[in-house]
PDB file of C-alpha atoms in Angstrom:
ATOM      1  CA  UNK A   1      56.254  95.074-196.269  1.00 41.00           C
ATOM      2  CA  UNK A   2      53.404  93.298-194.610  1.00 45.00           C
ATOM      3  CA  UNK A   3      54.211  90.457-196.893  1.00 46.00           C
ATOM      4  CA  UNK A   4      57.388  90.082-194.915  1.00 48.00           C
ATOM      5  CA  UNK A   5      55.710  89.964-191.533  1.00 51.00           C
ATOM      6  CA  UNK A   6      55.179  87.468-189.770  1.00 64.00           C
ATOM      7  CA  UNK A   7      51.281  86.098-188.531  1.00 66.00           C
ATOM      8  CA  UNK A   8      50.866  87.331-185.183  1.00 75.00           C
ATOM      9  CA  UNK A   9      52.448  91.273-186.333  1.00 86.00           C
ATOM     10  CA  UNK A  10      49.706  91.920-189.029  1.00 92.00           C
ATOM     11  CA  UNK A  11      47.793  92.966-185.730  1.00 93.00           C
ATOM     12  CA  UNK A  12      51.133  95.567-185.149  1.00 93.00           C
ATOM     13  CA  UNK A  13      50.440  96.768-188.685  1.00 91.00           C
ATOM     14  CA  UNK A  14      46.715  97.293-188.325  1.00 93.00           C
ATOM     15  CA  UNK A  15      47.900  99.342-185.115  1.00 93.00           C
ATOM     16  CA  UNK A  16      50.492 101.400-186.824  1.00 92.00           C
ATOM     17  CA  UNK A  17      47.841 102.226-189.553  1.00 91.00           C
ATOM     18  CA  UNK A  18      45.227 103.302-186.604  1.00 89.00           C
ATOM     19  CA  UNK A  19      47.912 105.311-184.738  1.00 89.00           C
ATOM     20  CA  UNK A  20      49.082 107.393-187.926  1.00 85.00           C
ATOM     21  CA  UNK A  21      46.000 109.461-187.852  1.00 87.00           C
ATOM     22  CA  UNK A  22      43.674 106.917-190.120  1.00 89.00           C
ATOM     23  CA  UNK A  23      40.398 107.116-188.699  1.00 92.00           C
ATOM     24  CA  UNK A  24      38.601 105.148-191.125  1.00 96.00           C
ATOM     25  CA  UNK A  25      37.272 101.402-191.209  1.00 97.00           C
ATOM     26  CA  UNK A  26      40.105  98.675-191.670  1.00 98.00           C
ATOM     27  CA  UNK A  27      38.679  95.970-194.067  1.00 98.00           C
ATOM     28  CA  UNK A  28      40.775  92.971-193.387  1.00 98.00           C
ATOM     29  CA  UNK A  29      40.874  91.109-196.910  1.00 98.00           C
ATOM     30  CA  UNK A  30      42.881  88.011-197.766  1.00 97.00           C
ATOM     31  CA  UNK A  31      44.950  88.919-200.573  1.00 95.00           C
ATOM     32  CA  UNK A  32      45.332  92.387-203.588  1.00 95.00           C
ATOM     33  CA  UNK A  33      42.510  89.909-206.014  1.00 95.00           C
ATOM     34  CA  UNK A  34      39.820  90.447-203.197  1.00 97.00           C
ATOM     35  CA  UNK A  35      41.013  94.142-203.822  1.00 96.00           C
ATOM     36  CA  UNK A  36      40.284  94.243-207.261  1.00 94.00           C
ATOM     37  CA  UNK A  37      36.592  93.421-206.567  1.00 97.00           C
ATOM     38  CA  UNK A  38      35.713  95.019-203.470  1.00 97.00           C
ATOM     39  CA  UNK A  39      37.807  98.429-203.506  1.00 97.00           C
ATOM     40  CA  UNK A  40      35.316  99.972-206.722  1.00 95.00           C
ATOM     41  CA  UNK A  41      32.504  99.295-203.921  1.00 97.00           C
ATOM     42  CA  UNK A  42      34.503 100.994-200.615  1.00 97.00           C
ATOM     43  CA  UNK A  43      33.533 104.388-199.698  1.00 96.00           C
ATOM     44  CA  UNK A  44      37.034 105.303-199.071  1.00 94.00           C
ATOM     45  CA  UNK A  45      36.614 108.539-197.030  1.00 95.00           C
ATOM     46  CA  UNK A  46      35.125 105.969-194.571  1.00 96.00           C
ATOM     47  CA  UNK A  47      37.058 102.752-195.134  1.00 97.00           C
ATOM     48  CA  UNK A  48      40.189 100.960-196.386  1.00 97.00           C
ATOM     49  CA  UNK A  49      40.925  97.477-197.014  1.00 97.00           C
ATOM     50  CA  UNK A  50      43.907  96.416-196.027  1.00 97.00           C
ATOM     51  CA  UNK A  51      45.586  92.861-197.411  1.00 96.00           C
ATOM     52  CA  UNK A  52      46.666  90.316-194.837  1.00 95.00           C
ATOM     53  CA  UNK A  53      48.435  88.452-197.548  1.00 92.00           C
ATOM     54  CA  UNK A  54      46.729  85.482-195.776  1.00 92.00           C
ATOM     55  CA  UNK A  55      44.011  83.954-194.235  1.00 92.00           C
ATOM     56  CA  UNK A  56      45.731  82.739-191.045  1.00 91.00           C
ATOM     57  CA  UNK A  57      47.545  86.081-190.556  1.00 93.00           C
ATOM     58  CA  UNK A  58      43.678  87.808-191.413  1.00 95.00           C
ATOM     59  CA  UNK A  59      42.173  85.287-188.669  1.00 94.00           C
ATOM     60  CA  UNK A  60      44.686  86.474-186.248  1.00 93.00           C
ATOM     61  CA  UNK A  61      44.370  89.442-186.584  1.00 95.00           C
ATOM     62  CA  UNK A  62      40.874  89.623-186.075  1.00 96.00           C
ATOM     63  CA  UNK A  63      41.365  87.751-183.131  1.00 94.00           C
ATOM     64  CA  UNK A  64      43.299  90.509-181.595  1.00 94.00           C
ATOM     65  CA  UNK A  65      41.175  92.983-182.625  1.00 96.00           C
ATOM     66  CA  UNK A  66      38.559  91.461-180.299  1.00 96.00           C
ATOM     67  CA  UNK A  67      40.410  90.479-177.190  1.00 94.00           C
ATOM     68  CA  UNK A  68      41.650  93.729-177.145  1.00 95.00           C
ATOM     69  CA  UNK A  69      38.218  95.976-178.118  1.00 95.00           C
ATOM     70  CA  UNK A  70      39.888  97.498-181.132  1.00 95.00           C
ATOM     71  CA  UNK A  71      36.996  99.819-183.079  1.00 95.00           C
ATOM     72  CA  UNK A  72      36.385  99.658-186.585  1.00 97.00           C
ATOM     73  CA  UNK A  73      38.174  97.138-187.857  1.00 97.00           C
ATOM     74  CA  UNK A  74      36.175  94.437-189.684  1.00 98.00           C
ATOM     75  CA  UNK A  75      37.031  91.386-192.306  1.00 98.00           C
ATOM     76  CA  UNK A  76      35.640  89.609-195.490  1.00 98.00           C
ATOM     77  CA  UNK A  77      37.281  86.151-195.265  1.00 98.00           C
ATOM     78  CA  UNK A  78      36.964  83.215-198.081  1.00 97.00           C
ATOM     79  CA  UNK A  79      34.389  80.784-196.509  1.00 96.00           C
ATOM     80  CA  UNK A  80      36.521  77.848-197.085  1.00 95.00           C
ATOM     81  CA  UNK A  81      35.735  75.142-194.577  1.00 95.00           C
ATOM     82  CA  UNK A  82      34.388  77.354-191.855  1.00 93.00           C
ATOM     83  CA  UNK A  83      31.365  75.165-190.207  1.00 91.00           C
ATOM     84  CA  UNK A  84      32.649  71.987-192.124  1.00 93.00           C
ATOM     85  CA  UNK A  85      35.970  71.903-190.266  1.00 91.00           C
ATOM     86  CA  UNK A  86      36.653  71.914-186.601  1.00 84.00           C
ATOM     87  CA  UNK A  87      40.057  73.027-187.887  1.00 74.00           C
ATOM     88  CA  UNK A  88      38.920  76.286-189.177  1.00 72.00           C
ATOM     89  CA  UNK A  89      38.676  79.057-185.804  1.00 74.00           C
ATOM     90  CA  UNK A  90      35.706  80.104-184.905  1.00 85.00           C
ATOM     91  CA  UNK A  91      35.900  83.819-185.124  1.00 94.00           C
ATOM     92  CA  UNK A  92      33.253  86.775-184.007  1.00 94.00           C
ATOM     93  CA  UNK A  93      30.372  87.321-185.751  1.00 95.00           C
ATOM     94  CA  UNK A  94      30.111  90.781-185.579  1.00 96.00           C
ATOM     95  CA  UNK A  95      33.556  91.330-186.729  1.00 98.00           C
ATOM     96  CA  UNK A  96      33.500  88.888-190.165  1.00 98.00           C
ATOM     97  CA  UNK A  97      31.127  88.264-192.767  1.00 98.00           C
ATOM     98  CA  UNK A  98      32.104  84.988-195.240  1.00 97.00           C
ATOM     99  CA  UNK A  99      32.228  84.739-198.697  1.00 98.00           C
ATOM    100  CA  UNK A 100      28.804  82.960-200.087  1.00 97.00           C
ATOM    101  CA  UNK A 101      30.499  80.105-201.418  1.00 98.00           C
ATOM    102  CA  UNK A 102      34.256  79.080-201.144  1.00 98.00           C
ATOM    103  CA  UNK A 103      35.576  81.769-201.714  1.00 98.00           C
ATOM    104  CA  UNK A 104      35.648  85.407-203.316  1.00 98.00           C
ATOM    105  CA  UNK A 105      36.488  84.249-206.679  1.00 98.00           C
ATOM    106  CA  UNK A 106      33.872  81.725-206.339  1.00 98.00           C
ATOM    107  CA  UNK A 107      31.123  84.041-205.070  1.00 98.00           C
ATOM    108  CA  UNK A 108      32.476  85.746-208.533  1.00 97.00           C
ATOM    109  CA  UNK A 109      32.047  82.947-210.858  1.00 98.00           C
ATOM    110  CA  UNK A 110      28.230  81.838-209.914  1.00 97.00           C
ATOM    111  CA  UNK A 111      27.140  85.790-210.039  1.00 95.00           C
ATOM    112  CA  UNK A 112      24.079  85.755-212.551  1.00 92.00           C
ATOM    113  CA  UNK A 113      25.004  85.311-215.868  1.00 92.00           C
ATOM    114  CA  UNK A 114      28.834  85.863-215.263  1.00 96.00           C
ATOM    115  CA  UNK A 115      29.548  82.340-217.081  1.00 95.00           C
ATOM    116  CA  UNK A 116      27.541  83.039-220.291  1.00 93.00           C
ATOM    117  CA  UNK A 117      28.289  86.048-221.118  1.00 93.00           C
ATOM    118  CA  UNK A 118      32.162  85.245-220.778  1.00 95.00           C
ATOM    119  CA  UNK A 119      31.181  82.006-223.167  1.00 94.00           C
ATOM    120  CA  UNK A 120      29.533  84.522-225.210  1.00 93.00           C
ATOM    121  CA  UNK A 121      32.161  86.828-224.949  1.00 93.00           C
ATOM    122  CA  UNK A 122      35.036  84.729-225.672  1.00 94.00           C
ATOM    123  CA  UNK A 123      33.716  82.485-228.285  1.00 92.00           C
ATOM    124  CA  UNK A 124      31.508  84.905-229.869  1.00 84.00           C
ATOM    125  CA  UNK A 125      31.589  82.696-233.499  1.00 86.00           C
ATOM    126  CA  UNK A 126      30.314  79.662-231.860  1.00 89.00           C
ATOM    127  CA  UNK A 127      28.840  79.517-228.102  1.00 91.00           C
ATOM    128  CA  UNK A 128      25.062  81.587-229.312  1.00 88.00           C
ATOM    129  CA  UNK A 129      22.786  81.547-225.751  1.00 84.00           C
ATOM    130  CA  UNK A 130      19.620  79.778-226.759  1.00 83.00           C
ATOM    131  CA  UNK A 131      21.072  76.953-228.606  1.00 86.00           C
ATOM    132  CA  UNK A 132      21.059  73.614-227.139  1.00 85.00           C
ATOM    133  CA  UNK A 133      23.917  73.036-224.229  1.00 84.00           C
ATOM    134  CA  UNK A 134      24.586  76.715-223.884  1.00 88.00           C
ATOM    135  CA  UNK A 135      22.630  77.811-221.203  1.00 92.00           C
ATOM    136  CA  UNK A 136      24.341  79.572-218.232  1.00 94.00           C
ATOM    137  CA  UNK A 137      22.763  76.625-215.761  1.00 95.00           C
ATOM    138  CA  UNK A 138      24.292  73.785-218.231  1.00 94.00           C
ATOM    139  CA  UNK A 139      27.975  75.675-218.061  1.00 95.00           C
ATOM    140  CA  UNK A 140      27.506  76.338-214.600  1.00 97.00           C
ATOM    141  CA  UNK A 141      27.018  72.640-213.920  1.00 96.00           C
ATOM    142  CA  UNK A 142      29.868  71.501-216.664  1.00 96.00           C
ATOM    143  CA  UNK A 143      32.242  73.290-214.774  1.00 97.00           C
ATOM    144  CA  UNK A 144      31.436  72.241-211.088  1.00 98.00           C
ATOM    145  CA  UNK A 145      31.164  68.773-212.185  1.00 97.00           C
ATOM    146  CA  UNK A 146      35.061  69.329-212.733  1.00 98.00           C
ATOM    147  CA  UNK A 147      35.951  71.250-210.285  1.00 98.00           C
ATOM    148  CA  UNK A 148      34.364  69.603-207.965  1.00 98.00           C
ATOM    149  CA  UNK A 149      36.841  66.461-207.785  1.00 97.00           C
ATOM    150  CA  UNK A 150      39.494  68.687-206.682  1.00 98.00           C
ATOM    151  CA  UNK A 151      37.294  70.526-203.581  1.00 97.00           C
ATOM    152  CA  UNK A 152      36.423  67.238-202.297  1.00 97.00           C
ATOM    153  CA  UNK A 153      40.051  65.822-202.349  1.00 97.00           C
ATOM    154  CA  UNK A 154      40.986  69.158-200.818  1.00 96.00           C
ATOM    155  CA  UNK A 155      38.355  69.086-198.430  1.00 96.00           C
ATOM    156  CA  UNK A 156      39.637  65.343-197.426  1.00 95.00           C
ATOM    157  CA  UNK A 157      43.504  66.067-197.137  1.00 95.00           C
ATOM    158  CA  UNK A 158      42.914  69.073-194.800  1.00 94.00           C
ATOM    159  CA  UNK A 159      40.485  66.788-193.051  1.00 93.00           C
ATOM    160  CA  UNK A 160      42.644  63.955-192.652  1.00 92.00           C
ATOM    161  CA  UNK A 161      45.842  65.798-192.710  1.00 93.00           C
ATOM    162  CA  UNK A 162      47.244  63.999-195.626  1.00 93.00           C
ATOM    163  CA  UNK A 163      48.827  67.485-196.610  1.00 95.00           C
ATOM    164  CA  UNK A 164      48.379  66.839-200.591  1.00 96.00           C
ATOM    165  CA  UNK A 165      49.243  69.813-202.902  1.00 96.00           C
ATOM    166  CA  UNK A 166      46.083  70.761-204.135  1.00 96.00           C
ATOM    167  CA  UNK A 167      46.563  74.594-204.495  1.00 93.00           C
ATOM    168  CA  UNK A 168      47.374  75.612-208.282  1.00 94.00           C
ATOM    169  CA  UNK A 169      46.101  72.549-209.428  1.00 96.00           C
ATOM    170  CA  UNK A 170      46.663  71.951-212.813  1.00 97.00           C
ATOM    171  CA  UNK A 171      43.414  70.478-213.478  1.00 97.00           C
ATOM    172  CA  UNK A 172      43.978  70.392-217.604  1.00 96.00           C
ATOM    173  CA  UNK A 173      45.992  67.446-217.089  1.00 97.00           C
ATOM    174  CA  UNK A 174      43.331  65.590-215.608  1.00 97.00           C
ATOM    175  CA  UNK A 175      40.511  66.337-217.789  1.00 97.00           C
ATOM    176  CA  UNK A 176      39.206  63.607-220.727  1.00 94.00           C
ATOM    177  CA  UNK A 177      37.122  62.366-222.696  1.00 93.00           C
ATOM    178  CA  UNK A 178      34.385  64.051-224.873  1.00 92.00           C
ATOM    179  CA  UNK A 179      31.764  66.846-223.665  1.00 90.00           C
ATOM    180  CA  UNK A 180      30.506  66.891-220.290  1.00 90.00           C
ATOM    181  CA  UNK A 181      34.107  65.509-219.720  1.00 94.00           C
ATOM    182  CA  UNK A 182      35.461  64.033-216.829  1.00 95.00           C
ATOM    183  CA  UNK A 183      37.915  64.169-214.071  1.00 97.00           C
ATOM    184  CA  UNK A 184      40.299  61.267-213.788  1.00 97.00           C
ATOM    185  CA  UNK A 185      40.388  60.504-210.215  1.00 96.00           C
ATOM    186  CA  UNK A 186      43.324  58.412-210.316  1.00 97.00           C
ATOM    187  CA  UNK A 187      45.425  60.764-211.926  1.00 97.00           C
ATOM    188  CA  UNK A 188      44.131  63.791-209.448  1.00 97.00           C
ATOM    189  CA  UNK A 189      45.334  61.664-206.582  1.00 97.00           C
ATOM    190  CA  UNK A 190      48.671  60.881-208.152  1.00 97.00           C
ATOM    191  CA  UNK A 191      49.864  64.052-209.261  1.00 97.00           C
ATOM    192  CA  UNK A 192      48.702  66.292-205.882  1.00 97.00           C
ATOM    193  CA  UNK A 193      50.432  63.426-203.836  1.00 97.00           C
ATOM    194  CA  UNK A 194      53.402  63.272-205.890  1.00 96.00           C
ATOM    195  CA  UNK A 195      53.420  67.044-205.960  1.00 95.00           C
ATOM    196  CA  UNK A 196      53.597  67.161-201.795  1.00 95.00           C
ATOM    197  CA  UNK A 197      56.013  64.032-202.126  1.00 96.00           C
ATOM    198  CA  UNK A 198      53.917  62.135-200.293  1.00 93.00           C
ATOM    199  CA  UNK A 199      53.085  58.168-200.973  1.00 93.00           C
ATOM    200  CA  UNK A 200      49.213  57.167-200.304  1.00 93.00           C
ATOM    201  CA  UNK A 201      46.988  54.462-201.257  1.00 94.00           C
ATOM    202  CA  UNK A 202      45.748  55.657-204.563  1.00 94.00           C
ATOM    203  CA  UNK A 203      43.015  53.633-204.932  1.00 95.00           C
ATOM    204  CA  UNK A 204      42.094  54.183-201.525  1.00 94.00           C
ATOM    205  CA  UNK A 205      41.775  57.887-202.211  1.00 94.00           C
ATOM    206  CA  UNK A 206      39.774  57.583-204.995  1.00 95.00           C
ATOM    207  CA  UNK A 207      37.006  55.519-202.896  1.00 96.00           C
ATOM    208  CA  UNK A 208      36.756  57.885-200.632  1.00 95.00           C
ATOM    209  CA  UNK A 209      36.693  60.795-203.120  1.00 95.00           C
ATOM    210  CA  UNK A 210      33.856  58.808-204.622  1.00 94.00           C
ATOM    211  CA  UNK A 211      32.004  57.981-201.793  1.00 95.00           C
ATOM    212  CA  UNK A 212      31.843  61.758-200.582  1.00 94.00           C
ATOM    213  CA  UNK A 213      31.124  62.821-203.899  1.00 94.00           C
ATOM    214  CA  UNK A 214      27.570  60.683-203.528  1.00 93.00           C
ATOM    215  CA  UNK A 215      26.747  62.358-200.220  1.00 91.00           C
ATOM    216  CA  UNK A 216      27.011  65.766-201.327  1.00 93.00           C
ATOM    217  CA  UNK A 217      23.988  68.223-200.799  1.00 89.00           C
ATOM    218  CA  UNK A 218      25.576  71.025-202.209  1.00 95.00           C
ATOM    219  CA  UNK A 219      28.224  70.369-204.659  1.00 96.00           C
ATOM    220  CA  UNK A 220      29.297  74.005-205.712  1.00 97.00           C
ATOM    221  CA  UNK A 221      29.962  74.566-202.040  1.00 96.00           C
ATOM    222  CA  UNK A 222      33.561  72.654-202.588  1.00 97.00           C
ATOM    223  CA  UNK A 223      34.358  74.141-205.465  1.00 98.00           C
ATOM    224  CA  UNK A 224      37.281  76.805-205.194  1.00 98.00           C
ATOM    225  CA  UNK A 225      36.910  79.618-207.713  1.00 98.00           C
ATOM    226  CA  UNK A 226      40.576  78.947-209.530  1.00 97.00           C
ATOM    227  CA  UNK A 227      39.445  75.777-210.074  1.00 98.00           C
ATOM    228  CA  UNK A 228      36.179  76.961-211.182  1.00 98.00           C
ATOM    229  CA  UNK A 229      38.036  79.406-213.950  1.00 98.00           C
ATOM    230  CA  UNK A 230      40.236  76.826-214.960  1.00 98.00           C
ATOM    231  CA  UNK A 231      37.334  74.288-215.786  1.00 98.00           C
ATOM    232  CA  UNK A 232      36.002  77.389-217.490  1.00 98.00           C
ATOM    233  CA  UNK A 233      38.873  77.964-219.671  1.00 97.00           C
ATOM    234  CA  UNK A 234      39.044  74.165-220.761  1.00 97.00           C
ATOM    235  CA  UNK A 235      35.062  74.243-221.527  1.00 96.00           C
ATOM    236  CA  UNK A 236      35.573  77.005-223.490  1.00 96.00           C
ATOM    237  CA  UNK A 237      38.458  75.692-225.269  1.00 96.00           C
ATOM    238  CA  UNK A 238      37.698  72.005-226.021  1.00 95.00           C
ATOM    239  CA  UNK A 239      33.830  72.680-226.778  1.00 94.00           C
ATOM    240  CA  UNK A 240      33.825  76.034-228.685  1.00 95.00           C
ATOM    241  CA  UNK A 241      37.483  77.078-229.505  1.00 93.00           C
ATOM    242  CA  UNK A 242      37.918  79.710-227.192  1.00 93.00           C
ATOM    243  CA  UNK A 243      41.364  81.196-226.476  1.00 91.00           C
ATOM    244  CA  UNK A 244      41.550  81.867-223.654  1.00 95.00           C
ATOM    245  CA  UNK A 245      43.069  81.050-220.323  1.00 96.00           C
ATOM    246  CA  UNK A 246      41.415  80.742-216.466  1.00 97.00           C
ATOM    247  CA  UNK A 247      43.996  83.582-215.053  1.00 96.00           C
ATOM    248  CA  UNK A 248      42.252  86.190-218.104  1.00 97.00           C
ATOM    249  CA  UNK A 249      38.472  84.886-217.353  1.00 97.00           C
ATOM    250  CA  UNK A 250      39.351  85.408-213.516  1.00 97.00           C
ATOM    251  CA  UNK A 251      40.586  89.019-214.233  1.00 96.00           C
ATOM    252  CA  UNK A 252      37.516  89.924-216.642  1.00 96.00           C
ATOM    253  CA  UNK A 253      35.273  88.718-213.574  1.00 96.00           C
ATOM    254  CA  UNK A 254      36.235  90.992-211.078  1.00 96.00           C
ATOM    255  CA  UNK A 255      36.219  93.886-213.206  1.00 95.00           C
ATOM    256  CA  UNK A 256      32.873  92.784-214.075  1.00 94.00           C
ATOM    257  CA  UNK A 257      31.428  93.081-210.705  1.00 95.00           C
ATOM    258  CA  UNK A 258      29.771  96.158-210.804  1.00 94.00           C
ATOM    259  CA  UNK A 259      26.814  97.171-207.972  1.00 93.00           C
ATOM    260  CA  UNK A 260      24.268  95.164-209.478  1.00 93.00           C
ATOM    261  CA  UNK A 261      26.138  92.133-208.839  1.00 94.00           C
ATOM    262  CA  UNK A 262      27.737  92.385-205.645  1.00 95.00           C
ATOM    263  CA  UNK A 263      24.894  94.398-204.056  1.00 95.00           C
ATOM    264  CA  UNK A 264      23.323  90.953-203.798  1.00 96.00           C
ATOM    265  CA  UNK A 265      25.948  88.716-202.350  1.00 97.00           C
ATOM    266  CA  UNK A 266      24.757  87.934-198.916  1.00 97.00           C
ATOM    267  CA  UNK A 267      28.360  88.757-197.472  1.00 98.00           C
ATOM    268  CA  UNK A 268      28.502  92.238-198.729  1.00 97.00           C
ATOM    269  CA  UNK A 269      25.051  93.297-196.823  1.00 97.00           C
ATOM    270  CA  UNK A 270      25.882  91.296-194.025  1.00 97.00           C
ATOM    271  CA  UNK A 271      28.882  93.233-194.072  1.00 98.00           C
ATOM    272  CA  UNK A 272      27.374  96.780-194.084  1.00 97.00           C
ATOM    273  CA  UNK A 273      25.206  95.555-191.449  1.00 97.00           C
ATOM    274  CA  UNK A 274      27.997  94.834-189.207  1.00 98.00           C
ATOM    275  CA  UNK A 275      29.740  97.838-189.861  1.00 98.00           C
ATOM    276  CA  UNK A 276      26.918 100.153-189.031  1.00 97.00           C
ATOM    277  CA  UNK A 277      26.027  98.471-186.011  1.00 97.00           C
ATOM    278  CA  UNK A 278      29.496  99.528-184.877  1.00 97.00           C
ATOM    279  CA  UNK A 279      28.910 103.036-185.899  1.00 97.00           C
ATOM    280  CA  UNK A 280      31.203 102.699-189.148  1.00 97.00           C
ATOM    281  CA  UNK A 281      30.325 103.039-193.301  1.00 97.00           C
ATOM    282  CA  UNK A 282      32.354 100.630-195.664  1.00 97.00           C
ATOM    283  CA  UNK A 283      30.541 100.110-198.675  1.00 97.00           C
ATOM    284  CA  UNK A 284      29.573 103.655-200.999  1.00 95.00           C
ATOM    285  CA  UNK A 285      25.833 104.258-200.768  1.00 88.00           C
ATOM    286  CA  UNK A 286      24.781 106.666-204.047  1.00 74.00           C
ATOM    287  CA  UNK A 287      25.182 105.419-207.341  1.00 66.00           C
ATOM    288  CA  UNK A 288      26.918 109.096-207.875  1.00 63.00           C
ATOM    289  CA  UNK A 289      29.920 107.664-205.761  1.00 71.00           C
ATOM    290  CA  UNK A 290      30.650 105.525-208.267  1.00 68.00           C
ATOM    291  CA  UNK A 291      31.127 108.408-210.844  1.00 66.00           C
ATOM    292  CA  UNK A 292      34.596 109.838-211.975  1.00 59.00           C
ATOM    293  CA  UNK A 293      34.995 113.631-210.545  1.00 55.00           C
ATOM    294  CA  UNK A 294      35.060 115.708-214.269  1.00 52.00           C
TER     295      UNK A 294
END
């Protein structure tokens, strides 16, 4: 199982793949939920994707493919900190095309109109668009507002190597206080360092969180799109009653992204770009491929 394998043999399984008689294009993806969105949009008698179960064993990979002049094999990787963080390898261009905004569930949750109609969807008796606070904007913001706490300390640990457990985050136990709501800072810092059993300077932390915070330009750029669903899920709940949790709004997402609203991601054209200019097709081209043979 490539789940088993370790980094550096990912490249061995791309190879194995090639040499089996699969002529297609390999689309390197990070995990089986970038699947679920992008395989409804893969002409599959011209491409794959394949899951690294990874981004360090998909970066590898793609590494390989280019010192060694392998055709046809491309990746969509999760945009993370790439051009933020010197830590993040700097990998070909025409080989990768990066999500819009964090990551592929994020790119997901800022598609137009994806937040209101799950408000509307999932707290039908209450959330009406048009009245007052229940525009998709004043969600949108709600929920990056909350998410956003998390991202930067994220963005701060991998920056200073803290190593704080960020991933999973269960952000209901920091959110209080009455609508907009708010993220206790203090709290965040305790429970992701006690999580990673590490001991830091709480209040320290929480300065710094602050202080980056204020210098932010573009504040859903930090914003993972778990996170994002789970701020989601506790809007929903708190303000209008819904019941319903992030991991079911994250699954009624992707199956939401149909061709309208992935056709318009900048990653997915970059992406057929790329793969033409190599000679290959990934994505399906007639709105008849989308239709179930009778």
């Amino acid at each position: 199982m490539i789940d088993d394998l370790a980094v550096e043999s990912f490249y061995v399984e791309l190879l194995m793949m090639r040499t089996g008689g699969d002529d297609r294009a390999f689309l390197i993806v990070e995990g089986h939920t970038d699947c679920a969105v992008l395989d409804d949009h893969i002409d599959n008698q011209h491409c794959v994707s394949v899951p690294a179960h990874g981004k360090e064993r998909a970066a590898a990979a793609i590494v390989e493919v280019d010192r060694n002049g392998d055709e046809g094999i491309f990746a969509v990787l999760d945009k993370d900190w790439v051009n933020l963080l010197d830590s993040h390898p700097k990998l070909p261009e025409s080989l990768v095309a990066y999500t819009d905004h964090y990551d592929l569930d994020a790119s997901v949750f800022f598609s137009d109109r994806m937040v209101s109609r799950q408000a509307a969807s999932f707290c039908s008796d209450k959330f009406r668009l048009g009245d007052a606070g229940c525009s998709e904007a004043e969600v949108v913001q709600v929920c990056v507002e909350l998410a956003l706490p998390i991202g930067i300390l994220r963005f701060i640990s991998e920056r200073n190597g803290t190593g704080l457990a960020l991933r999973n985050f269960p952000l209901d136990a920091v959110v209080s206080g009455g609508f907009p709501y708010r993220v206790d800072g203090e709290k965040l810092v305790k429970i992701a360092s006690d999580k990673a059993g590490k001991i830091v300077d709480v209040s320290q932390f929480v300065a710094e969180l602050n202080e980056v915070s204020k210098c932010l330009k573009n504040r859903m750029r930090y914003c993972s799109g778990h996170d994002l669903f789970k701020a989601l899920a506790i809007v929903l709940k708190r303000r209008w009653g819904g019941k319903v949790g992030a991991h079911q709004l994250e699954q009624a997402a992707r199956a939401a992204m149909g061709r309208d609203r992935i056709s318009v991601l900048f990653f997915f054209e970059r992406m057929r770009l790329i793969a033409e200019r190599a000679g290959y097709r990934v994505w399906k081209t007639k709105a008849s491929q989308y239709q179930l043979t009778p």
